[in-house]
Amino acid sequence: MKISHLASIILLATSTLSGCNEKTVSVNPQSPQLLDSYQSRLDIYTPVTLTTDLSHLSDNQKKMIALLIEASDIIDDLFWQQAFGPDKKAFLSAISDEKVRKFADINYGPWDRLAGDKAFFTTVEEKPLGAEFYPHDMTKEEFETADFPDKKGLYSLVRRDKNGQLTTIAYSEAYSEQLNRIAVILEKAATFAADKEFANYLTMRAEALRTDNYQPSDFAWMEMKNNPIDVVIGPIETYEDQLYGYRAAFESYVLIKDMAWSEKLAKYAAYLPELQKGLPVSKKYKQEIPGSDADLNAYDVIYYAGHSNAGSKTIAINLPNDEEVQLKKGTRRLQLKNAMQAKFDSILVPIAKQLIVPEQRKHVSFTAFFANTMFHEVAHGLGIKNTINNNGTVRQALKEHASALEEGKADILGLYMIRQLLKKGVITEGQLEDYYTTFLAGIFRSVRFGASSAHGKANMVRFNYFAEQGAFTRNEQGQYSVNMEKMTNAIDGLSKLILEFQGNGDYQGVDKLVKKSGIIPQELASDLARLENAGIPVDITFNQGKKILGL
């Protein structure tokens, strides 16, 4: 019988536990002990109160928001199970120090998500790459040679049957009690929705949670255009599955639409087909046509839960992930304006003062930061979703590297889009140097999340590629400046490389690239240490909930 990580950390009894194919672990039954080296990392998150003006909403809409937050709380518990183990309360209550307990809560377990998932307790072993999606004693060889239903499924757990063979259990079965509760709450929330399309989405999403069939509700979500309230909820991103990138983790966002900002952004989506044609790669890698219903909107986020709330906080969303929905309908890009502003003010501006040369600091702006983030999400719709050589989808062909390469593609093609739209006069704010310089400062911000996550690997591959191409230089004071011409050439070169890897489904090529360039060089590590010494937070954490919102 396999023991959970929770059991190996807390031990509700004073005994020593052991499990099949796992090491025996002895643990202090009183309280997990923090590693001495971690005392300095307990303050890397700065708290932000997550709120917005709700005065324009009706009483029914406020009731609906309260219900969506309740559903999100259950989602949060489900993600704890997927990321760490079944008993969140027992784990946290065993930690006596309040700051340590808060740090563990932010990380959804005993592994530091912004330091390569390093364990921060003395008695904790390395985090399994497959989190809780797979048996801990399963090898890659065993998985790849085994034949069982839904082997690469997004919405199932891999488990052992009574004979010890690999099999799967659907999320709707494994988490049936919690998912049914969420479904009931969503159905009740739908009764308070004035927008019929949003009410329809909520009821369809409830059905999806019960059946594991999410595509109909994804199509329904794409049909919503005028709803002032939104919720993204369910098993969505596959980043938590670092073993294969197959399994989706639970998360939720509750959102209030900023109508004025959304109207400003609406014009950009229409340029996707034209920008697809102009990608710096041969025609066979851009033969897919982005969906025509893609749209851009700005929101204030009022609640995060599950994967979206673990470690670094998401500031923009590009969904759905379903390749078929993307090709038929496109995607929706949601810019989380209030969270983005908080990161810019608290983190990016102080970083620029430390690491960008004085003469280029004036080019670091919120307008550019917002646009770089937004066009990153838009750029997910460019490129290719299916390999050109019958290797299936890009996600399946590139396995655990698919997410990292996709994030790298979105970053680099976002800059390509900005450059093209500035040339066309579609973007009228700022100059190209603003976007490039802010992007460079943004790399330093993102690199501090570590190199283990999909975003972290993408950041390092890009940073090291830019360094090789001379896209930026570093002076004796450890300050960086952008070389505009070489930056443009590096953007086009890396765009071509990534799109070809994706189109070819070249797993070996990507694996080699990540192993070579997905690391933090020593010189950069010393520069990042300066940011730590200056007391600049790595990321934000939220004071959030119904009480904060006055609900």
XYZ file of C-alpha atoms in Angstrom, residues 2 4-6 9 75-88 91 104-113 117 124-134 136 157 159 171 175 237-242 247-251 305-311:
65
model
C 1.438 3.378 -1.049
C 0.841 9.756 0.797
C 3.365 12.582 1.042
C 1.184 13.974 3.780
C 5.523 14.571 6.535
C -11.884 23.525 -6.440
C -9.056 24.687 -4.180
C -9.340 21.559 -2.047
C -9.324 19.363 -5.171
C -6.094 20.927 -6.370
C -4.498 20.252 -2.977
C -5.310 16.570 -3.526
C -3.817 16.566 -7.018
C -0.685 18.482 -6.057
C 0.106 17.038 -2.672
C -2.288 14.792 -0.811
C -5.728 14.402 0.690
C -5.510 16.180 4.054
C -4.676 19.860 3.719
C -0.795 19.201 7.118
C 3.283 26.141 2.829
C -0.262 27.304 2.122
C 0.892 29.545 -0.742
C 2.869 26.633 -2.227
C 0.074 24.083 -1.762
C 2.444 21.728 -0.028
C 6.031 21.429 1.224
C 7.783 22.261 -2.077
C 8.880 25.747 -3.102
C 7.232 26.429 -6.467
C 9.957 22.618 -6.318
C 10.383 15.863 2.912
C 11.579 14.058 -0.171
C 11.654 15.360 -3.739
C 8.312 16.199 -5.296
C 7.178 13.549 -7.807
C 7.170 14.953 -11.338
C 3.726 13.455 -11.807
C 2.401 14.992 -8.572
C -0.564 12.863 -7.465
C -1.715 12.044 -11.000
C 0.323 8.813 -11.176
C 4.725 7.240 -7.149
C -5.864 9.628 -12.654
C -3.750 4.155 -10.572
C -12.026 12.613 -12.271
C -13.761 13.268 -6.980
C -3.926 23.529 -17.341
C -1.490 20.592 -17.461
C 1.564 22.324 -15.945
C 1.296 20.431 -12.647
C 1.901 17.156 -14.521
C 5.629 17.599 -15.118
C -3.281 15.510 -16.835
C -5.197 18.733 -16.138
C -5.266 20.345 -12.689
C -8.225 22.041 -11.025
C -8.354 25.818 -10.789
C -8.303 29.090 -6.400
C -6.361 25.911 -7.070
C -3.574 25.844 -9.627
C -3.988 29.523 -10.537
C -3.332 30.463 -6.906
C -0.325 28.181 -6.324
C 3.025 29.948 -6.143
